[in-house]
Amino acid sequence: MIFSHLPAGFIAAYITRKIWRKNLSQHQVNWLYVVGGLAGILPDVDTLYYYLIDSHLSHRELITHTPILYVVICTLLYLLGCLFRRRIWQSLSVVIFAGAFSHLLLDSLNSGIGWLHPTTNLIFGLLSISVLADGWYGQYLLVITLLIELAIFLLAGNIIFWARYKQRQGKIIVAVVSSLALIFLAVALYNISPQLYVRDPNIYYGDYDHDGVANKSDYDIDGDGINNITDLDANGDGQANREKVIASALAMTDVYYDRTSKSYWGMLSRFGFLSNADVVTRSYDAAGIYLYQELEHDFANNHSGYLGTPNDDQFANSVHNIYIYCQHQGLLQTDEAKAMPGDSLFYSTGGESADHLALVVEKVGSEMVVIDAGFDNEKVVKTSSAVVSQKFGKVIALGKILP
């Protein structure tokens, strides 16, 4: 959910109005509807911390995305209202809680929030349920969430329209038009859903070895005593890392390409578009090898050559930084003929560092078949390394990240 939290907060305030509007003037009621909308976006104030200060944790892992925070704040505000006999404070506490809680519920439609904080730092949502994550719900998650967002906007608009206009005919027309718009968008989104990449949040926020540490922060996610980067089966599912990396990359074929390289707060990425480095990083993520973990660890020991710091949200999504990591770890080879499926190819149009990246998925004779985001300006493609070189320069090295 990106845009619908404000109208959802308003709707939550409207639904609970019989609880809080008693003995208030219409002017006060109207202002509390506004407060409800603002409370709907209140938990996302932590995105400022994420983008401006530290991107180590997802903003949904911060305390602003936990129900306990709003239970405590709103309970205190309500009790103060009772103590000082301020009805407006009591109403305000209900509205703020309703708006903030609507935000937490919507965020739980996908990766989730810290429902059990402070007993655990793990986050939970509908996709924490494997039968949903692996089934149609996970497959069409972007379509479902976008439709819910539109439905929330339309419902909020209808509530406001119905409150201001009394003509029954006009209300019916607005309701019918809203329903048709929702149906039209549902069909359109369903048709383009195969071109949108949906990642399984359990890969990042789950806890495969049940040690209380989220996978993305765990250097040994299957608990076998072997670090992910050197484990031949990092997530312990019985399938070799290389096979999982290749399968994940192949599944990205025909997904829309993010030409903004995750600029503008990663907006296109949120809608399922893939940047150039995503092909490699997310394929490795699917196998339980989190390159941002490795880059962060390497940066702590040797920061030379890196652009930015691990606190930057796109630090590990930089082709240059992935190249520097491989260089520091002795994982670069210059003989392209030694590339194997699952390896990374670094391209450069000039200079000593790489500015483009592709993942090898097949070797036909001496020719490397790769999955690439960027060669085609519209979609991720499966093509030959030689074809990619025509646009992005020669292969300057291959990255042998997999053991």
mmCIF file of C-alpha atoms in Angstrom:
data_model
loop_
_atom_site.group_PDB
_atom_site.id
_atom_site.type_symbol
_atom_site.label_atom_id
_atom_site.label_comp_id
_atom_site.label_asym_id
_atom_site.label_seq_id
_atom_site.Cartn_x
_atom_site.Cartn_y
_atom_site.Cartn_z
ATOM 1 C CA MET A 1 0.000 0.000 0.000
ATOM 2 C CA ILE A 2 1.449 3.347 -1.041
ATOM 3 C CA PHE A 3 -1.223 5.950 -1.686
ATOM 4 C CA SER A 4 -4.323 4.740 0.134
ATOM 5 C CA HIS A 5 -3.348 5.189 3.776
ATOM 6 C CA LEU A 6 -4.737 8.723 4.030
ATOM 7 C CA PRO A 7 -8.222 7.902 2.652
ATOM 8 C CA ALA A 8 -8.184 4.651 4.663
ATOM 9 C CA GLY A 9 -7.579 6.671 7.829
ATOM 10 C CA PHE A 10 -10.518 8.890 6.930
ATOM 11 C CA ILE A 11 -12.719 5.833 6.347
ATOM 12 C CA ALA A 12 -11.652 4.363 9.705
ATOM 13 C CA ALA A 13 -12.614 7.615 11.430
ATOM 14 C CA TYR A 14 -15.950 7.629 9.584
ATOM 15 C CA ILE A 15 -16.738 4.019 10.527
ATOM 16 C CA THR A 16 -16.015 4.674 14.210
ATOM 17 C CA ARG A 17 -17.828 8.044 14.308
ATOM 18 C CA LYS A 18 -20.621 6.785 16.588
ATOM 19 C CA ILE A 19 -17.988 6.064 19.236
ATOM 20 C CA TRP A 20 -16.303 9.464 19.275
ATOM 21 C CA ARG A 21 -18.597 12.169 17.866
ATOM 22 C CA LYS A 22 -21.009 12.485 20.801
ATOM 23 C CA ASN A 23 -21.303 16.057 22.165
ATOM 24 C CA LEU A 24 -19.018 17.470 19.465
ATOM 25 C CA SER A 25 -19.863 20.280 17.063
ATOM 26 C CA GLN A 26 -19.946 19.595 13.328
ATOM 27 C CA HIS A 27 -16.830 21.733 12.992
ATOM 28 C CA GLN A 28 -14.979 19.517 15.466
ATOM 29 C CA VAL A 29 -16.250 16.380 13.744
ATOM 30 C CA ASN A 30 -14.983 17.593 10.365
ATOM 31 C CA TRP A 31 -11.546 18.330 11.796
ATOM 32 C CA LEU A 32 -11.393 14.900 13.400
ATOM 33 C CA TYR A 33 -12.066 13.336 10.001
ATOM 34 C CA VAL A 34 -8.969 15.195 8.794
ATOM 35 C CA VAL A 35 -7.035 13.917 11.814
ATOM 36 C CA GLY A 36 -8.160 10.387 10.966
ATOM 37 C CA GLY A 37 -6.703 10.721 7.488
ATOM 38 C CA LEU A 38 -3.428 12.079 8.859
ATOM 39 C CA ALA A 39 -3.308 9.276 11.434
ATOM 40 C CA GLY A 40 -3.632 6.880 8.513
ATOM 41 C CA ILE A 41 -0.253 8.009 7.205
ATOM 42 C CA LEU A 42 1.329 8.551 10.631
ATOM 43 C CA PRO A 43 3.173 5.182 10.814
ATOM 44 C CA ASP A 44 5.013 6.018 7.581
ATOM 45 C CA VAL A 45 6.778 8.947 9.225
ATOM 46 C CA ASP A 46 9.548 6.395 9.735
ATOM 47 C CA THR A 47 10.333 6.493 6.011
ATOM 48 C CA LEU A 48 12.135 9.768 6.709
ATOM 49 C CA TYR A 49 14.438 7.879 9.067
ATOM 50 C CA TYR A 50 14.876 5.101 6.498
ATOM 51 C CA TYR A 51 15.808 7.342 3.564
ATOM 52 C CA LEU A 52 17.662 10.105 5.399
ATOM 53 C CA ILE A 53 19.476 8.310 8.215
ATOM 54 C CA ASP A 54 19.683 4.525 8.137
ATOM 55 C CA SER A 55 18.276 1.992 5.667
ATOM 56 C CA HIS A 56 19.553 -1.106 7.481
ATOM 57 C CA LEU A 57 16.066 -2.024 8.629
ATOM 58 C CA SER A 58 12.866 -1.918 6.648
ATOM 59 C CA HIS A 59 10.758 0.935 7.962
ATOM 60 C CA ARG A 60 8.124 -1.682 8.815
ATOM 61 C CA GLU A 61 10.514 -3.130 11.384
ATOM 62 C CA LEU A 62 10.603 0.133 13.342
ATOM 63 C CA ILE A 63 8.444 0.863 16.384
ATOM 64 C CA THR A 64 6.216 3.218 14.386
ATOM 65 C CA HIS A 65 4.826 0.105 12.672
ATOM 66 C CA THR A 66 3.820 -1.668 15.881
ATOM 67 C CA PRO A 67 0.340 -1.652 17.456
ATOM 68 C CA ILE A 68 1.752 -1.387 20.979
ATOM 69 C CA LEU A 69 2.926 2.174 20.282
ATOM 70 C CA TYR A 70 -0.561 3.402 19.365
ATOM 71 C CA VAL A 71 -2.245 1.417 22.141
ATOM 72 C CA VAL A 72 -0.024 3.152 24.701
ATOM 73 C CA ILE A 73 -0.262 6.657 23.201
ATOM 74 C CA CYS A 74 -4.011 6.586 22.610
ATOM 75 C CA THR A 75 -4.770 5.010 25.982
ATOM 76 C CA LEU A 76 -2.786 7.730 27.746
ATOM 77 C CA LEU A 77 -4.527 10.432 25.718
ATOM 78 C CA TYR A 78 -7.934 8.938 26.508
ATOM 79 C CA LEU A 79 -7.165 8.732 30.239
ATOM 80 C CA LEU A 80 -5.959 12.335 30.252
ATOM 81 C CA GLY A 81 -9.210 13.315 28.576
ATOM 82 C CA CYS A 82 -11.125 11.555 31.333
ATOM 83 C CA LEU A 83 -8.968 13.100 34.059
ATOM 84 C CA PHE A 84 -9.316 16.665 32.790
ATOM 85 C CA ARG A 85 -12.840 16.149 31.427
ATOM 86 C CA ARG A 86 -11.848 16.987 27.870
ATOM 87 C CA ARG A 87 -14.223 15.125 25.580
ATOM 88 C CA ILE A 88 -12.279 16.228 22.504
ATOM 89 C CA TRP A 89 -9.145 14.476 23.815
ATOM 90 C CA GLN A 90 -11.067 11.252 24.246
ATOM 91 C CA SER A 91 -12.444 11.535 20.725
ATOM 92 C CA LEU A 92 -9.002 12.368 19.392
ATOM 93 C CA SER A 93 -7.536 9.218 20.947
ATOM 94 C CA VAL A 94 -10.148 7.026 19.251
ATOM 95 C CA VAL A 95 -9.675 8.694 15.862
ATOM 96 C CA ILE A 96 -5.871 8.485 15.973
ATOM 97 C CA PHE A 97 -5.992 4.829 16.952
ATOM 98 C CA ALA A 98 -8.535 4.011 14.233
ATOM 99 C CA GLY A 99 -6.484 5.773 11.552
ATOM 100 C CA ALA A 100 -3.151 4.279 12.615
ATOM 101 C CA PHE A 101 -4.657 0.815 12.999
ATOM 102 C CA SER A 102 -6.065 0.994 9.461
ATOM 103 C CA HIS A 103 -2.495 1.575 8.265
ATOM 104 C CA LEU A 104 -1.199 -1.474 10.137
ATOM 105 C CA LEU A 105 -3.989 -3.643 8.743
ATOM 106 C CA LEU A 106 -3.301 -2.587 5.164
ATOM 107 C CA ASP A 107 0.439 -3.168 5.552
ATOM 108 C CA SER A 108 -0.361 -6.658 6.795
ATOM 109 C CA LEU A 109 -1.844 -7.572 3.426
ATOM 110 C CA ASN A 110 1.720 -8.245 2.264
ATOM 111 C CA SER A 111 4.979 -8.424 4.234
ATOM 112 C CA GLY A 112 3.386 -7.238 7.467
ATOM 113 C CA ILE A 113 4.363 -5.272 10.566
ATOM 114 C CA GLY A 114 5.596 -5.947 14.099
ATOM 115 C CA TRP A 115 2.359 -7.272 15.562
ATOM 116 C CA LEU A 116 4.124 -9.004 18.456
ATOM 117 C CA HIS A 117 6.596 -6.254 19.312
ATOM 118 C CA PRO A 118 8.281 -6.063 21.827
ATOM 119 C CA THR A 119 8.219 -9.847 22.369
ATOM 120 C CA THR A 120 9.868 -10.340 18.963
ATOM 121 C CA ASN A 121 11.306 -8.087 16.266
ATOM 122 C CA LEU A 122 9.933 -10.302 13.489
ATOM 123 C CA ILE A 123 7.156 -8.901 11.313
ATOM 124 C CA PHE A 124 4.021 -10.768 10.294
ATOM 125 C CA GLY A 125 1.446 -10.368 7.531
ATOM 126 C CA LEU A 126 -0.755 -12.470 5.275
ATOM 127 C CA LEU A 127 2.285 -13.495 3.259
ATOM 128 C CA SER A 128 3.778 -14.996 6.409
ATOM 129 C CA ILE A 129 1.266 -17.785 5.749
ATOM 130 C CA SER A 130 3.028 -20.045 3.257
ATOM 131 C CA VAL A 131 -0.165 -21.342 1.635
ATOM 132 C CA LEU A 132 -1.043 -17.745 0.695
ATOM 133 C CA ALA A 133 2.478 -16.693 -0.277
ATOM 134 C CA ASP A 134 2.914 -19.718 -2.557
ATOM 135 C CA GLY A 135 -0.605 -19.642 -3.992
ATOM 136 C CA TRP A 136 -2.710 -17.286 -6.080
ATOM 137 C CA TYR A 137 -2.631 -14.569 -3.414
ATOM 138 C CA GLY A 138 1.145 -14.273 -3.612
ATOM 139 C CA GLN A 139 1.107 -14.574 -7.398
ATOM 140 C CA TYR A 140 -1.365 -11.721 -7.878
ATOM 141 C CA LEU A 141 -0.393 -9.676 -4.821
ATOM 142 C CA LEU A 142 0.337 -6.474 -6.745
ATOM 143 C CA VAL A 143 -2.974 -6.707 -8.597
ATOM 144 C CA ILE A 144 -4.874 -7.346 -5.368
ATOM 145 C CA THR A 145 -3.231 -4.528 -3.419
ATOM 146 C CA LEU A 146 -3.633 -2.000 -6.239
ATOM 147 C CA LEU A 147 -7.314 -2.878 -6.543
ATOM 148 C CA ILE A 148 -7.757 -2.482 -2.795
ATOM 149 C CA GLU A 149 -6.046 0.907 -3.009
ATOM 150 C CA LEU A 150 -8.411 2.050 -5.750
ATOM 151 C CA ALA A 151 -11.416 0.677 -3.859
ATOM 152 C CA ILE A 152 -10.372 2.666 -0.780
ATOM 153 C CA PHE A 153 -10.102 5.882 -2.813
ATOM 154 C CA LEU A 154 -13.474 5.262 -4.442
ATOM 155 C CA LEU A 155 -15.135 4.450 -1.119
ATOM 156 C CA ALA A 156 -13.733 7.587 0.519
ATOM 157 C CA GLY A 157 -14.908 9.657 -2.439
ATOM 158 C CA ASN A 158 -18.375 8.118 -2.280
ATOM 159 C CA ILE A 159 -18.642 8.793 1.464
ATOM 160 C CA ILE A 160 -17.789 12.463 0.943
ATOM 161 C CA PHE A 161 -20.092 12.771 -2.081
ATOM 162 C CA TRP A 162 -23.010 11.089 -0.306
ATOM 163 C CA ALA A 163 -22.554 13.370 2.706
ATOM 164 C CA ARG A 164 -22.613 16.545 0.597
ATOM 165 C CA TYR A 165 -25.230 15.693 -2.006
ATOM 166 C CA LYS A 166 -28.686 14.432 -1.140
ATOM 167 C CA GLN A 167 -30.047 13.496 -4.579
ATOM 168 C CA ARG A 168 -30.519 9.730 -4.717
ATOM 169 C CA GLN A 169 -30.026 9.563 -8.492
ATOM 170 C CA GLY A 170 -26.636 11.255 -8.304
ATOM 171 C CA LYS A 171 -25.502 8.907 -5.553
ATOM 172 C CA ILE A 172 -26.436 5.869 -7.625
ATOM 173 C CA ILE A 173 -24.604 7.207 -10.684
ATOM 174 C CA VAL A 174 -21.425 7.831 -8.684
ATOM 175 C CA ALA A 175 -21.588 4.345 -7.134
ATOM 176 C CA VAL A 176 -22.070 2.688 -10.548
ATOM 177 C CA VAL A 177 -19.235 4.658 -12.171
ATOM 178 C CA SER A 178 -16.944 3.769 -9.266
ATOM 179 C CA SER A 179 -17.786 0.077 -9.595
ATOM 180 C CA LEU A 180 -17.168 0.102 -13.346
ATOM 181 C CA ALA A 181 -13.820 1.847 -12.844
ATOM 182 C CA LEU A 182 -12.803 -0.837 -10.354
ATOM 183 C CA ILE A 183 -13.787 -3.637 -12.746
ATOM 184 C CA PHE A 184 -11.935 -1.987 -15.642
ATOM 185 C CA LEU A 185 -8.752 -1.628 -13.608
ATOM 186 C CA ALA A 186 -9.038 -5.217 -12.356
ATOM 187 C CA VAL A 187 -9.056 -6.518 -15.931
ATOM 188 C CA ALA A 188 -6.186 -4.230 -16.965
ATOM 189 C CA LEU A 189 -4.013 -5.196 -13.987
ATOM 190 C CA TYR A 190 -4.716 -8.890 -14.467
ATOM 191 C CA ASN A 191 -3.485 -8.647 -18.054
ATOM 192 C CA ILE A 192 -0.196 -6.969 -17.131
ATOM 193 C CA SER A 193 0.444 -8.952 -13.925
ATOM 194 C CA PRO A 194 2.849 -11.415 -15.638
ATOM 195 C CA GLN A 195 5.126 -8.427 -16.370
ATOM 196 C CA LEU A 196 5.280 -7.360 -12.705
ATOM 197 C CA TYR A 197 7.790 -8.935 -10.343
ATOM 198 C CA VAL A 198 6.417 -10.045 -6.982
ATOM 199 C CA ARG A 199 8.995 -11.017 -4.391
ATOM 200 C CA ASP A 200 8.204 -13.295 -1.491
ATOM 201 C CA PRO A 201 8.672 -11.273 1.726
ATOM 202 C CA ASN A 202 9.298 -14.487 3.663
ATOM 203 C CA ILE A 203 12.688 -14.635 1.943
ATOM 204 C CA TYR A 204 13.579 -11.496 3.874
ATOM 205 C CA TYR A 205 11.315 -11.282 6.918
ATOM 206 C CA GLY A 206 10.728 -14.964 7.639
ATOM 207 C CA ASP A 207 12.793 -17.005 10.085
ATOM 208 C CA TYR A 208 13.723 -20.310 8.453
ATOM 209 C CA ASP A 209 15.741 -21.660 11.382
ATOM 210 C CA HIS A 210 13.422 -20.257 14.091
ATOM 211 C CA ASP A 211 16.229 -18.508 15.941
ATOM 212 C CA GLY A 212 14.338 -15.236 16.357
ATOM 213 C CA VAL A 213 16.423 -13.454 13.707
ATOM 214 C CA ALA A 214 14.824 -12.415 10.405
ATOM 215 C CA ASN A 215 16.404 -14.133 7.395
ATOM 216 C CA LYS A 216 17.736 -10.920 5.919
ATOM 217 C CA SER A 217 19.718 -10.250 9.109
ATOM 218 C CA ASP A 218 20.811 -13.863 9.640
ATOM 219 C CA TYR A 219 24.176 -14.980 8.262
ATOM 220 C CA ASP A 220 23.085 -18.634 8.603
ATOM 221 C CA ILE A 221 19.401 -18.797 7.727
ATOM 222 C CA ASP A 222 19.060 -22.587 7.847
ATOM 223 C CA GLY A 223 20.948 -22.940 11.136
ATOM 224 C CA ASP A 224 23.394 -25.580 9.904
ATOM 225 C CA GLY A 225 26.474 -23.719 11.114
ATOM 226 C CA ILE A 226 27.595 -22.682 7.613
ATOM 227 C CA ASN A 227 27.401 -19.041 6.529
ATOM 228 C CA ASN A 228 24.965 -18.382 3.695
ATOM 229 C CA ILE A 229 27.665 -17.203 1.293
ATOM 230 C CA THR A 230 29.603 -20.500 1.548
ATOM 231 C CA ASP A 231 26.650 -22.849 2.094
ATOM 232 C CA LEU A 232 25.811 -24.871 -1.032
ATOM 233 C CA ASP A 233 22.149 -24.893 0.066
ATOM 234 C CA ALA A 234 21.806 -21.662 2.031
ATOM 235 C CA ASN A 235 18.108 -21.893 2.889
ATOM 236 C CA GLY A 236 18.146 -25.639 3.518
ATOM 237 C CA ASP A 237 15.350 -26.555 1.107
ATOM 238 C CA GLY A 238 17.299 -29.381 -0.545
ATOM 239 C CA GLN A 239 17.955 -27.505 -3.802
ATOM 240 C CA ALA A 240 21.422 -26.226 -4.664
ATOM 241 C CA ASN A 241 21.952 -22.459 -4.595
ATOM 242 C CA ARG A 242 23.036 -22.363 -8.220
ATOM 243 C CA GLU A 243 19.826 -24.029 -9.378
ATOM 244 C CA LYS A 244 17.700 -21.600 -7.359
ATOM 245 C CA VAL A 245 19.595 -18.562 -8.630
ATOM 246 C CA ILE A 246 19.159 -19.641 -12.247
ATOM 247 C CA ALA A 247 15.459 -20.468 -11.817
ATOM 248 C CA SER A 248 14.800 -17.134 -10.121
ATOM 249 C CA ALA A 249 16.576 -15.201 -12.880
ATOM 250 C CA LEU A 250 14.693 -17.032 -15.628
ATOM 251 C CA ALA A 251 11.400 -16.164 -13.916
ATOM 252 C CA MET A 252 12.265 -12.470 -14.355
ATOM 253 C CA THR A 253 12.137 -12.673 -18.152
ATOM 254 C CA ASP A 254 9.641 -10.172 -19.619
ATOM 255 C CA VAL A 255 9.237 -8.275 -16.331
ATOM 256 C CA TYR A 256 9.124 -4.495 -16.835
ATOM 257 C CA TYR A 257 12.489 -2.730 -16.619
ATOM 258 C CA ASP A 258 12.932 0.120 -14.144
ATOM 259 C CA ARG A 259 14.715 2.797 -16.161
ATOM 260 C CA THR A 260 14.852 5.095 -13.133
ATOM 261 C CA SER A 261 17.289 2.735 -11.351
ATOM 262 C CA LYS A 262 15.084 2.912 -8.252
ATOM 263 C CA SER A 263 15.109 6.697 -8.129
ATOM 264 C CA TYR A 264 12.096 8.622 -6.800
ATOM 265 C CA TRP A 265 11.936 6.533 -3.615
ATOM 266 C CA GLY A 266 11.950 3.317 -5.619
ATOM 267 C CA MET A 267 8.404 3.938 -6.807
ATOM 268 C CA LEU A 268 8.596 1.736 -9.928
ATOM 269 C CA SER A 269 10.295 -0.988 -7.920
ATOM 270 C CA ARG A 270 7.323 -1.002 -5.553
ATOM 271 C CA PHE A 271 5.076 -1.677 -8.542
ATOM 272 C CA GLY A 272 7.114 -4.705 -9.637
ATOM 273 C CA PHE A 273 9.649 -3.178 -12.051
ATOM 274 C CA LEU A 274 13.262 -4.452 -11.947
ATOM 275 C CA SER A 275 16.479 -2.443 -12.146
ATOM 276 C CA ASN A 276 19.699 -3.742 -13.696
ATOM 277 C CA ALA A 277 21.265 -4.968 -10.440
ATOM 278 C CA ASP A 278 17.969 -6.516 -9.283
ATOM 279 C CA VAL A 279 18.458 -9.451 -11.639
ATOM 280 C CA VAL A 280 21.509 -10.544 -9.664
ATOM 281 C CA THR A 281 20.651 -9.394 -6.136
ATOM 282 C CA ARG A 282 17.107 -10.774 -6.084
ATOM 283 C CA SER A 283 18.115 -14.042 -7.733
ATOM 284 C CA TYR A 284 20.687 -14.524 -4.995
ATOM 285 C CA ASP A 285 18.164 -13.434 -2.357
ATOM 286 C CA ALA A 286 15.858 -16.234 -3.502
ATOM 287 C CA ALA A 287 18.621 -18.723 -2.735
ATOM 288 C CA GLY A 288 19.235 -17.231 0.710
ATOM 289 C CA ILE A 289 22.394 -15.343 -0.217
ATOM 290 C CA TYR A 290 21.902 -11.689 0.669
ATOM 291 C CA LEU A 291 24.531 -9.614 -1.091
ATOM 292 C CA TYR A 292 23.780 -6.541 1.024
ATOM 293 C CA GLN A 293 24.889 -8.562 4.074
ATOM 294 C CA GLU A 294 28.156 -9.398 2.362
ATOM 295 C CA LEU A 295 28.731 -5.872 1.054
ATOM 296 C CA GLU A 296 28.057 -4.413 4.480
ATOM 297 C CA HIS A 297 30.485 -6.832 6.134
ATOM 298 C CA ASP A 298 33.149 -6.172 3.510
ATOM 299 C CA PHE A 299 32.661 -2.403 3.804
ATOM 300 C CA ALA A 300 33.295 -2.619 7.558
ATOM 301 C CA ASN A 301 36.652 -4.289 6.874
ATOM 302 C CA ASN A 302 37.665 -2.379 3.762
ATOM 303 C CA HIS A 303 35.616 0.556 2.492
ATOM 304 C CA SER A 304 37.990 1.538 -0.312
ATOM 305 C CA GLY A 305 36.340 1.873 -3.698
ATOM 306 C CA TYR A 306 32.755 1.801 -2.470
ATOM 307 C CA LEU A 307 30.262 4.496 -3.382
ATOM 308 C CA GLY A 308 28.268 5.652 -0.371
ATOM 309 C CA THR A 309 27.812 3.662 2.823
ATOM 310 C CA PRO A 310 25.617 0.705 3.872
ATOM 311 C CA ASN A 311 23.218 3.255 5.396
ATOM 312 C CA ASP A 312 22.254 4.341 1.863
ATOM 313 C CA ASP A 313 19.144 2.528 0.657
ATOM 314 C CA GLN A 314 20.676 1.706 -2.752
ATOM 315 C CA PHE A 315 24.175 0.838 -1.521
ATOM 316 C CA ALA A 316 23.864 -2.871 -2.340
ATOM 317 C CA ASN A 317 21.915 -2.213 -5.534
ATOM 318 C CA SER A 318 24.878 -0.463 -7.145
ATOM 319 C CA VAL A 319 26.607 -2.408 -9.926
ATOM 320 C CA HIS A 320 29.829 -0.609 -9.033
ATOM 321 C CA ASN A 321 29.597 -1.653 -5.381
ATOM 322 C CA ILE A 322 28.880 -5.285 -6.258
ATOM 323 C CA TYR A 323 31.951 -5.203 -8.493
ATOM 324 C CA ILE A 324 34.071 -3.723 -5.673
ATOM 325 C CA TYR A 325 32.857 -6.429 -3.293
ATOM 326 C CA CYS A 326 33.860 -9.164 -5.732
ATOM 327 C CA GLN A 327 37.203 -7.448 -6.219
ATOM 328 C CA HIS A 328 37.881 -7.282 -2.479
ATOM 329 C CA GLN A 329 36.908 -10.922 -1.996
ATOM 330 C CA GLY A 330 38.974 -12.217 -4.918
ATOM 331 C CA LEU A 331 35.847 -13.357 -6.763
ATOM 332 C CA LEU A 332 36.632 -11.661 -10.086
ATOM 333 C CA GLN A 333 37.999 -13.523 -13.085
ATOM 334 C CA THR A 334 38.870 -12.034 -16.436
ATOM 335 C CA ASP A 335 38.487 -15.185 -18.539
ATOM 336 C CA GLU A 336 34.884 -15.040 -19.714
ATOM 337 C CA ALA A 337 35.148 -18.616 -20.977
ATOM 338 C CA LYS A 338 35.219 -19.822 -17.357
ATOM 339 C CA ALA A 339 31.774 -18.420 -16.625
ATOM 340 C CA MET A 340 29.154 -20.862 -15.381
ATOM 341 C CA PRO A 341 25.381 -20.539 -15.045
ATOM 342 C CA GLY A 342 24.738 -18.564 -11.866
ATOM 343 C CA ASP A 343 27.799 -16.336 -12.309
ATOM 344 C CA SER A 344 27.618 -12.589 -12.913
ATOM 345 C CA LEU A 345 29.087 -10.745 -15.892
ATOM 346 C CA PHE A 346 30.327 -7.180 -15.443
ATOM 347 C CA TYR A 347 30.301 -4.866 -18.469
ATOM 348 C CA SER A 348 31.947 -1.497 -18.976
ATOM 349 C CA THR A 349 31.877 1.096 -21.724
ATOM 350 C CA GLY A 350 35.195 2.422 -20.455
ATOM 351 C CA GLY A 351 37.170 2.755 -17.257
ATOM 352 C CA GLU A 352 38.282 0.238 -14.689
ATOM 353 C CA SER A 353 34.952 -0.371 -12.949
ATOM 354 C CA ALA A 354 31.693 -1.893 -14.125
ATOM 355 C CA ASP A 355 28.518 -0.013 -14.956
ATOM 356 C CA HIS A 356 26.298 -2.899 -16.095
ATOM 357 C CA LEU A 357 25.553 -6.391 -14.841
ATOM 358 C CA ALA A 358 23.936 -9.569 -16.183
ATOM 359 C CA LEU A 359 23.427 -13.077 -14.830
ATOM 360 C CA VAL A 360 24.529 -16.167 -16.767
ATOM 361 C CA VAL A 361 21.769 -18.793 -16.977
ATOM 362 C CA GLU A 362 23.061 -21.030 -19.756
ATOM 363 C CA LYS A 363 26.216 -21.796 -21.689
ATOM 364 C CA VAL A 364 25.926 -22.827 -25.338
ATOM 365 C CA GLY A 365 29.375 -23.736 -26.592
ATOM 366 C CA SER A 366 31.485 -20.673 -25.904
ATOM 367 C CA GLU A 367 28.464 -18.360 -25.877
ATOM 368 C CA MET A 368 26.949 -17.150 -22.613
ATOM 369 C CA VAL A 369 23.169 -16.774 -22.389
ATOM 370 C CA VAL A 370 22.242 -14.158 -19.795
ATOM 371 C CA ILE A 371 19.259 -12.556 -18.111
ATOM 372 C CA ASP A 372 19.617 -8.803 -18.455
ATOM 373 C CA ALA A 373 17.670 -5.753 -17.338
ATOM 374 C CA GLY A 374 18.571 -2.713 -19.389
ATOM 375 C CA PHE A 375 19.428 -4.001 -22.856
ATOM 376 C CA ASP A 376 15.765 -3.761 -23.777
ATOM 377 C CA ASN A 377 14.437 -0.418 -22.574
ATOM 378 C CA GLU A 378 11.088 -1.978 -21.701
ATOM 379 C CA LYS A 379 11.572 -5.458 -20.233
ATOM 380 C CA VAL A 380 14.028 -7.920 -18.729
ATOM 381 C CA VAL A 381 15.310 -10.175 -21.513
ATOM 382 C CA LYS A 382 17.064 -13.480 -22.053
ATOM 383 C CA THR A 383 19.774 -12.941 -24.633
ATOM 384 C CA SER A 384 23.435 -13.606 -25.393
ATOM 385 C CA SER A 385 26.273 -11.850 -23.617
ATOM 386 C CA ALA A 386 27.647 -10.775 -26.995
ATOM 387 C CA VAL A 387 24.429 -8.906 -27.770
ATOM 388 C CA VAL A 388 24.520 -7.138 -24.390
ATOM 389 C CA SER A 389 28.143 -6.137 -25.088
ATOM 390 C CA GLN A 390 27.040 -4.260 -28.200
ATOM 391 C CA LYS A 391 25.215 -1.778 -25.986
ATOM 392 C CA PHE A 392 27.110 -1.834 -22.689
ATOM 393 C CA GLY A 393 30.677 -2.515 -23.745
ATOM 394 C CA LYS A 394 32.952 -5.462 -23.236
ATOM 395 C CA VAL A 395 32.848 -7.902 -20.348
ATOM 396 C CA ILE A 396 35.625 -6.764 -18.016
ATOM 397 C CA ALA A 397 35.177 -9.526 -15.448
ATOM 398 C CA LEU A 398 32.933 -12.288 -14.239
ATOM 399 C CA GLY A 399 31.899 -12.605 -10.616
ATOM 400 C CA LYS A 400 32.226 -16.100 -9.126
ATOM 401 C CA ILE A 401 30.076 -15.407 -6.071
ATOM 402 C CA LEU A 402 28.640 -18.910 -5.778
ATOM 403 C CA PRO A 403 31.002 -21.546 -4.329
#
